[in-house]
Coordinates of C-alpha atoms in Angstrom, one line a residue:
X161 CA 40.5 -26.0 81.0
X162 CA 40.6 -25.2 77.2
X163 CA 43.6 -24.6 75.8
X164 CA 45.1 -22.3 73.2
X165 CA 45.7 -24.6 70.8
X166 CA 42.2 -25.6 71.1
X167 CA 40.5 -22.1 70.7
X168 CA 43.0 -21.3 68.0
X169 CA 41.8 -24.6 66.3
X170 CA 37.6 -23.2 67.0
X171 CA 38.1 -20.2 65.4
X172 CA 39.4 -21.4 62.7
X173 CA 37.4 -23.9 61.9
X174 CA 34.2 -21.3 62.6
X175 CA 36.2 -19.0 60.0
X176 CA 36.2 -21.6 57.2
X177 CA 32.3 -22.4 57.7
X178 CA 31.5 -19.1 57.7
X179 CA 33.9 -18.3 54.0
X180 CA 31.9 -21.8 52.9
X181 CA 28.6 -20.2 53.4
X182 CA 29.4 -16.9 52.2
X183 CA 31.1 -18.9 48.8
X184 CA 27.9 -20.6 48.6
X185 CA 25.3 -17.7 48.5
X186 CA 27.8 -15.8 45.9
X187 CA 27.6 -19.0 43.4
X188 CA 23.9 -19.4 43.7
X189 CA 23.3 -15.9 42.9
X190 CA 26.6 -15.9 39.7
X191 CA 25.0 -19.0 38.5
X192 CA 21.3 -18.5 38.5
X193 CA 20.0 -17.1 35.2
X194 CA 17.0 -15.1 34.6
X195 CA 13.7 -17.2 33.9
X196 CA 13.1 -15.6 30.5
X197 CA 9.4 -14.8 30.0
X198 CA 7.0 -16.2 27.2
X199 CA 6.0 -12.9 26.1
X200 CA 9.6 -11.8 25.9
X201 CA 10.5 -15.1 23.7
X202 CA 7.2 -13.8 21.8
X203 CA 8.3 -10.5 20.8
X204 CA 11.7 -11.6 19.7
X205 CA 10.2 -14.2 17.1
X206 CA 9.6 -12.5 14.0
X207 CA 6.5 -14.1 12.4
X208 CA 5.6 -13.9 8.3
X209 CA 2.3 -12.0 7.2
X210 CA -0.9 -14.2 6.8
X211 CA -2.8 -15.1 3.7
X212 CA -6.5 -13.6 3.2
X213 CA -8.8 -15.5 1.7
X214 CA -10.2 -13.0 -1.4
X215 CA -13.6 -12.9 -0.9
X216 CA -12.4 -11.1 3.0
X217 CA -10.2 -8.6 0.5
X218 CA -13.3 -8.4 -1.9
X219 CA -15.7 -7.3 1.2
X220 CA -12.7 -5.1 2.9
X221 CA -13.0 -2.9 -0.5
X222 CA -17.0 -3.1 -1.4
X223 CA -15.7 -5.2 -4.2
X224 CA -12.7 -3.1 -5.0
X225 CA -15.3 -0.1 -5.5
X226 CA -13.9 2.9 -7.6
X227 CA -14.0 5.3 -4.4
X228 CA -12.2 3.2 -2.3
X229 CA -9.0 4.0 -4.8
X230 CA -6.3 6.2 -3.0
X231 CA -4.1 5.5 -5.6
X232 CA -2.2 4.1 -8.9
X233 CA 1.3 2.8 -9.6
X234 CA 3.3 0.9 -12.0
X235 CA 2.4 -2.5 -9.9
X236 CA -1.2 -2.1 -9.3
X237 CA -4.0 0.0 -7.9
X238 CA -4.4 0.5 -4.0
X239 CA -7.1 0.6 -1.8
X240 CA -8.5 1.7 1.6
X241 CA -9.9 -1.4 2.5
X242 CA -11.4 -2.2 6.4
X243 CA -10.6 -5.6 7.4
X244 CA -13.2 -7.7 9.4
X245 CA -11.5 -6.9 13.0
X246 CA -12.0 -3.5 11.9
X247 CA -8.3 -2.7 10.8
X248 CA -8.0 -0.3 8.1
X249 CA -4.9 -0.9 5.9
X250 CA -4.3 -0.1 2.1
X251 CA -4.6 -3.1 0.0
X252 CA -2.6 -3.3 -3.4
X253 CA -4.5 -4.7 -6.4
X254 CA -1.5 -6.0 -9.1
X255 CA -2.6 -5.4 -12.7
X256 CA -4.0 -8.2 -14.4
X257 CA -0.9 -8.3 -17.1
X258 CA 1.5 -9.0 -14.3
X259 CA -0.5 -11.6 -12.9
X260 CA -0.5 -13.5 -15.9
X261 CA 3.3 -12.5 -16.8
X262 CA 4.5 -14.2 -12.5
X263 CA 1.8 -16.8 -12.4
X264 CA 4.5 -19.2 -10.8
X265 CA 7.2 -16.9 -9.9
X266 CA 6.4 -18.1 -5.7
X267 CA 4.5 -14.4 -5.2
X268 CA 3.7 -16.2 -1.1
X269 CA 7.0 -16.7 -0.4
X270 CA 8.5 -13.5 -1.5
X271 CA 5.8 -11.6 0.5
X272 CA 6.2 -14.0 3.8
X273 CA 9.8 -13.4 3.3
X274 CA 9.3 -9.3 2.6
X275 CA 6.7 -9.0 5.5
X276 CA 9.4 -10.2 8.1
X277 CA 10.7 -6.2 7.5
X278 CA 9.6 -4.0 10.6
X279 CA 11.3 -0.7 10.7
X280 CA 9.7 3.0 11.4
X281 CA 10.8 4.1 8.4
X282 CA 9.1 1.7 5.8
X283 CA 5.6 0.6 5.0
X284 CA 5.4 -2.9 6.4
X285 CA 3.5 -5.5 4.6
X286 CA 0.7 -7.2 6.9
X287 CA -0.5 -9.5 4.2
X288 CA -1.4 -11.4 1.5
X289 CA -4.0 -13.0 -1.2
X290 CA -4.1 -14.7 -4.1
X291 CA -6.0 -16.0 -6.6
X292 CA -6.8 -17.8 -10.1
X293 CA -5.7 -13.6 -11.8
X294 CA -5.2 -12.1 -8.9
X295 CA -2.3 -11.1 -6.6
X296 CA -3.1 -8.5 -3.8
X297 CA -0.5 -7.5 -0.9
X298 CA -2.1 -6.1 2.2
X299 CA 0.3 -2.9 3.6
X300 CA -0.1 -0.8 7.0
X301 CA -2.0 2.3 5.9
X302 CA -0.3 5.7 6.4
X303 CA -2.5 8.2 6.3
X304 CA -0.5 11.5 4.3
X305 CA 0.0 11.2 0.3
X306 CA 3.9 10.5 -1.2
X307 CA 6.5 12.4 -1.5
X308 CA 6.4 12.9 -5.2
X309 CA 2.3 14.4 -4.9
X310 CA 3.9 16.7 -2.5
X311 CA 6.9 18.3 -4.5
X312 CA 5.0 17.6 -7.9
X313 CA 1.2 17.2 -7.8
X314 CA -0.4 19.5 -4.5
X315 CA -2.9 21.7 -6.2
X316 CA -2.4 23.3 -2.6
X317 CA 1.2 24.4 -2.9
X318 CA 2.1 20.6 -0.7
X319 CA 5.4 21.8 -2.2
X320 CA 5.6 24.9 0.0
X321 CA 4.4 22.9 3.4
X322 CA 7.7 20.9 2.4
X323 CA 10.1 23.7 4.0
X324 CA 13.7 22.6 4.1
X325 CA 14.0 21.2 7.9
X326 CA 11.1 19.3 6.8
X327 CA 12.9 18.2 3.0
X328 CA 16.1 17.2 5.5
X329 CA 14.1 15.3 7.4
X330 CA 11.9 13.5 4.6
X331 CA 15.6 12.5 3.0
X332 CA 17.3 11.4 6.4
X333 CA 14.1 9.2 7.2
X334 CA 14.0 7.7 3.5
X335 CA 17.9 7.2 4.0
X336 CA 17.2 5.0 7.4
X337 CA 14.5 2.9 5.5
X338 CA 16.9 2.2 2.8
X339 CA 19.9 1.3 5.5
X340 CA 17.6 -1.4 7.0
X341 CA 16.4 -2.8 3.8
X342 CA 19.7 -3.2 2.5
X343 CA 21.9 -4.3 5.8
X344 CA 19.1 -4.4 8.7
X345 CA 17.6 -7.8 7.7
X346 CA 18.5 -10.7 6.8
X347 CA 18.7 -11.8 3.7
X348 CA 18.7 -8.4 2.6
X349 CA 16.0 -6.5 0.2
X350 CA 16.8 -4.4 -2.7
X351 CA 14.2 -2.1 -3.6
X352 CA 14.8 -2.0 -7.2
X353 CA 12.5 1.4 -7.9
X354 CA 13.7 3.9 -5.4
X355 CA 11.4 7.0 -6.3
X356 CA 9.5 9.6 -4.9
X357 CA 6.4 8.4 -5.6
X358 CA 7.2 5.3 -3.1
X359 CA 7.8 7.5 -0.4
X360 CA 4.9 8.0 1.9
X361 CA 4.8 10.6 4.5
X362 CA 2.4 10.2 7.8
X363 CA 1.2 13.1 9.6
X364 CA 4.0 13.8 11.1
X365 CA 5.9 13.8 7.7
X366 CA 8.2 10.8 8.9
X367 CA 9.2 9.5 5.2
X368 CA 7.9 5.9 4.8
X369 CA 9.5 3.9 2.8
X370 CA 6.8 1.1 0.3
X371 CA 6.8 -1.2 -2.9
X372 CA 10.3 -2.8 -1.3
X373 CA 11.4 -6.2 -3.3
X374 CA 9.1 -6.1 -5.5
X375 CA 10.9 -5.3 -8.7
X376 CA 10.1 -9.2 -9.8
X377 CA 6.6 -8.5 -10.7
X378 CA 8.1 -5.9 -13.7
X379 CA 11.2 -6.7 -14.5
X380 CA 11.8 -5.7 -18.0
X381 CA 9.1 -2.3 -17.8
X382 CA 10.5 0.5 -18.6
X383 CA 7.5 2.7 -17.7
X384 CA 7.8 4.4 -14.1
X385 CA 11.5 3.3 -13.6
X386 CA 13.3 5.5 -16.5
X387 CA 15.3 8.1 -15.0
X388 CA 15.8 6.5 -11.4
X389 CA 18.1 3.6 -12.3
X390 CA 21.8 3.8 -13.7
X391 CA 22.6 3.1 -17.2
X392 CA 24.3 -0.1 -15.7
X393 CA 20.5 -1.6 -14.9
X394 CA 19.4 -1.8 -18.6
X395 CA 22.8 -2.8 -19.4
X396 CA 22.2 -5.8 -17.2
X397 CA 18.3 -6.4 -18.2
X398 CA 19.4 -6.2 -22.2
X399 CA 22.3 -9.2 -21.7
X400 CA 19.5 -11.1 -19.7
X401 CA 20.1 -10.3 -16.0
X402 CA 18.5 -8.7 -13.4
X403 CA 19.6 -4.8 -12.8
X404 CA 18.5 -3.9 -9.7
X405 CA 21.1 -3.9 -6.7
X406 CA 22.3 -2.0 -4.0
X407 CA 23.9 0.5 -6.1
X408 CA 21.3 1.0 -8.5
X409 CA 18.5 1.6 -5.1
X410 CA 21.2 4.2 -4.1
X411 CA 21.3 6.1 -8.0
X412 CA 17.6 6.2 -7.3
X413 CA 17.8 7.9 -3.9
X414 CA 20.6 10.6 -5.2
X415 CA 17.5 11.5 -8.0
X416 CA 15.0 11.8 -4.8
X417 CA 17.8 14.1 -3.0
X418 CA 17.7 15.7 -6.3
X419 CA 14.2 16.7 -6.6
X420 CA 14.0 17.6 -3.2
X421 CA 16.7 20.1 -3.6
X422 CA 14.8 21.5 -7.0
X423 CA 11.4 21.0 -6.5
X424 CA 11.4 19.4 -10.1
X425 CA 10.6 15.7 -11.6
X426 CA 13.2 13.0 -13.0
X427 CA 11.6 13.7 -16.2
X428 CA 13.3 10.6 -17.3
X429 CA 17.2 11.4 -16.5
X430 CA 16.7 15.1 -17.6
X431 CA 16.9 16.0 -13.7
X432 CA 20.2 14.8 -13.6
X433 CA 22.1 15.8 -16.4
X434 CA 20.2 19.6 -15.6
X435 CA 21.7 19.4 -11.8
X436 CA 25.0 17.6 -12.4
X437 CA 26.8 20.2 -13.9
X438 CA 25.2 23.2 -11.3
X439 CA 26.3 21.1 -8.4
X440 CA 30.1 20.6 -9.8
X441 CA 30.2 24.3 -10.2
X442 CA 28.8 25.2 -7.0
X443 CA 25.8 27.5 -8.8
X444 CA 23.9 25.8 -5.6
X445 CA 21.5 28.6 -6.1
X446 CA 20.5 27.4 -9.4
X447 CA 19.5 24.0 -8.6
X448 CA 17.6 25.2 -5.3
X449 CA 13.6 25.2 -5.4
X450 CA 12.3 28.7 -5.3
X451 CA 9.5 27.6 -3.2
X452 CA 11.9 27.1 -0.5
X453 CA 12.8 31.0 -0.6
X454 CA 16.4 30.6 0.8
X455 CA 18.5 33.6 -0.1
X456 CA 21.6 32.5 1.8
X457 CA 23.1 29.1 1.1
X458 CA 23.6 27.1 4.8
X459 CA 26.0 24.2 5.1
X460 CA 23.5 21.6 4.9
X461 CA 22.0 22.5 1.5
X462 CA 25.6 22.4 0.1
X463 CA 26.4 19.0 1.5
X464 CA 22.6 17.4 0.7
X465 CA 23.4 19.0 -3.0
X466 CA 27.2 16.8 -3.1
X467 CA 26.1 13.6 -1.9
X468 CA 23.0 13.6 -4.3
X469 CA 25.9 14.6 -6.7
X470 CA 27.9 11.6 -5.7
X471 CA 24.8 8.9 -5.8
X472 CA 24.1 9.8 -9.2
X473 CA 27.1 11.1 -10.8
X474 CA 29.7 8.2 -10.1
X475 CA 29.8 4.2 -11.1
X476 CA 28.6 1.4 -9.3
X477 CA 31.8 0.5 -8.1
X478 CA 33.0 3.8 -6.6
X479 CA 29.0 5.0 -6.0
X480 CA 29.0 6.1 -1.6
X481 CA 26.7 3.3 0.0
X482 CA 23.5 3.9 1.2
X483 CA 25.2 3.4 4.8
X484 CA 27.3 6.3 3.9
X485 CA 24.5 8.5 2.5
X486 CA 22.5 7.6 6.0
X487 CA 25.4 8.6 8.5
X488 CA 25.4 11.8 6.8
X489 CA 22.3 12.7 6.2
X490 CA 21.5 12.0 9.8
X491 CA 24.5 14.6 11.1
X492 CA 22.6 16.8 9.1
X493 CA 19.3 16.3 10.8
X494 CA 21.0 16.4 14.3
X495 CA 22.8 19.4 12.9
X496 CA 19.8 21.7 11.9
X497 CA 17.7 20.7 14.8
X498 CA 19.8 21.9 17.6

């Protein structure tokens, strides 16, 4: 006959086994870690744009023909170009002069380093080629006009398709693109000719930020930059340094805010020291574009108008970051969209 003891002594022992188990199962599962997949260790590696060979650029343009052009700039001349796997991208030709002027200022490893920026609010770079005389940068194409042929250069009124949900939302994108240039990446890119002209807009007029980190290529030109950097900048350039920085990229944005408030060019610094003194009296009606048609001043136009004001109007050292222009620029999207 069993006794107690002995049943007692069973069930116990039946009790730990079955905690053991239990214990067992519960550390398997804690401890096992998720087999991570190639394609997601794929996607996480960022990898730096490839170098054409020229004569692929030279055949993606007919041999940079005249009607491929879709545009001119300070750095170069772009192109439509279709690459052999039947991409179509815009391909920027660098004048001559600066060729010769960076011939072994490392133009590869400044665009592999530039083309490891992916954000939907900038233009990424996809590429590269050079040459004996040549330097060419291969870019995603987006397939609207800039921001300044809108507001400056539409034979078709572009400036009145800009309406002002659409100006907020050009600014707020454009402020984004900046953000991740300057504290998305890693090391981070200064501009170094924030303008409207290198603002692109897709169909969907998301602003699109291009011509990032390439202020090496021209330095010391004055032509196309006037009016959109601080006096600090040729301050710098004059003792020998380099000017552009963080806080001269966000003196060039507060000019952008500006002539998307007015509907008028930088003419050089004139747009500011016109719109300085209207914003610090609050004649906001004076500064705003007629095109626009607003008769009764909302909220957002009078904030957009003070932190132009602010990027434009203070030093370096007490000048609102571009972080602080984004946050608030964004409220103001959220704000007017519902």
């Amino acid at each position: 006959m069993i006794s107690g003891e002995e049943i007692a002594y069973d069930l116990i022992l039946s009790l730990l086994v079955i905690s053991f188990i239990i214990f067992a199962i519960v550390l398997f599962f804690f401890c096992r870690k998720k087999p991570v997949k190639s394609e997601e260790i794929h996607s996480s590696v960022r990898v730096s744009a490839p170098s054409y060979p020229l004569t692929e650029i030279d055949t993606a343009t007919d041999g940079f023909h005249h009607r491929r052009i879709v545009g001119k700039g300070r750095l170069g001349t772009v192109y439509a170009a279709l690459l052999a796997n039947q991409e179509l991208v815009a391909v920027k030709r660098i004048h001559p002069s600066l060729v010769l002027s960076n011939a072994g200022f490392g133009f590869s490893s400044i665009l592999k380093s530039l083309s490891l920026a992916q954000h939907p609010n900038i233009v990424p770079i996809l590429g590269f080629s050079q040459a004996p005389g040549e330097r060419i940068i291969v870019m995603e194409f987006v397939g609207m006009a800039s921001l300044d042929f809108y507001l400056h250069e539409s034979t078709s009124d572009g400036g009145s398709l800009l309406d002002w949900n659409r100006r907020l939302k050009v600014a707020a994108g454009a402020a984004r693109g900046l953000q991740y240039l300057h504290e998305g990446i890693a090391p981070n890119i200064i501009h170094g000719c924030f303008k409207a002209s290198n603002i692109l807009l897709d169909v969907k007029f998301c602003a699109r930020v291009c011509d990032y980190g390439l202020y090496f290529l021209v330095p010391n030109e004055k032509r196309g930059l006037v009016g959109y950097v601080d006096d600090e900048y040729w301050s710098e350039v004059a003792a020998g340094g380099g000017g552009a920085c963080k806080a001269s990229d966000v003196f060039g944005f507060g000019v952008v805010l500006l002539e998307l408030l007015s509907g008028r060019r930088s003419e050089g610094g004139l747009l500011v020291k016109w719109a300085l003194p209207l914003i610090k009296e609050m004649k906001f009606n004076e500064v705003l574009d007629p095109k626009l048609a607003i008769f009764d001043m909302n909220q957002s136009i009078i904030r957009l108008a003070k932190v132009a004001s602010a990027c434009v109007s203070n030093t370096r050292k007490s000048r609102p970051t571009i972080v602080q222009v984004a946050s608030i620029l964004n409220s103001l999207e959220i704000e007017i969209n519902g």
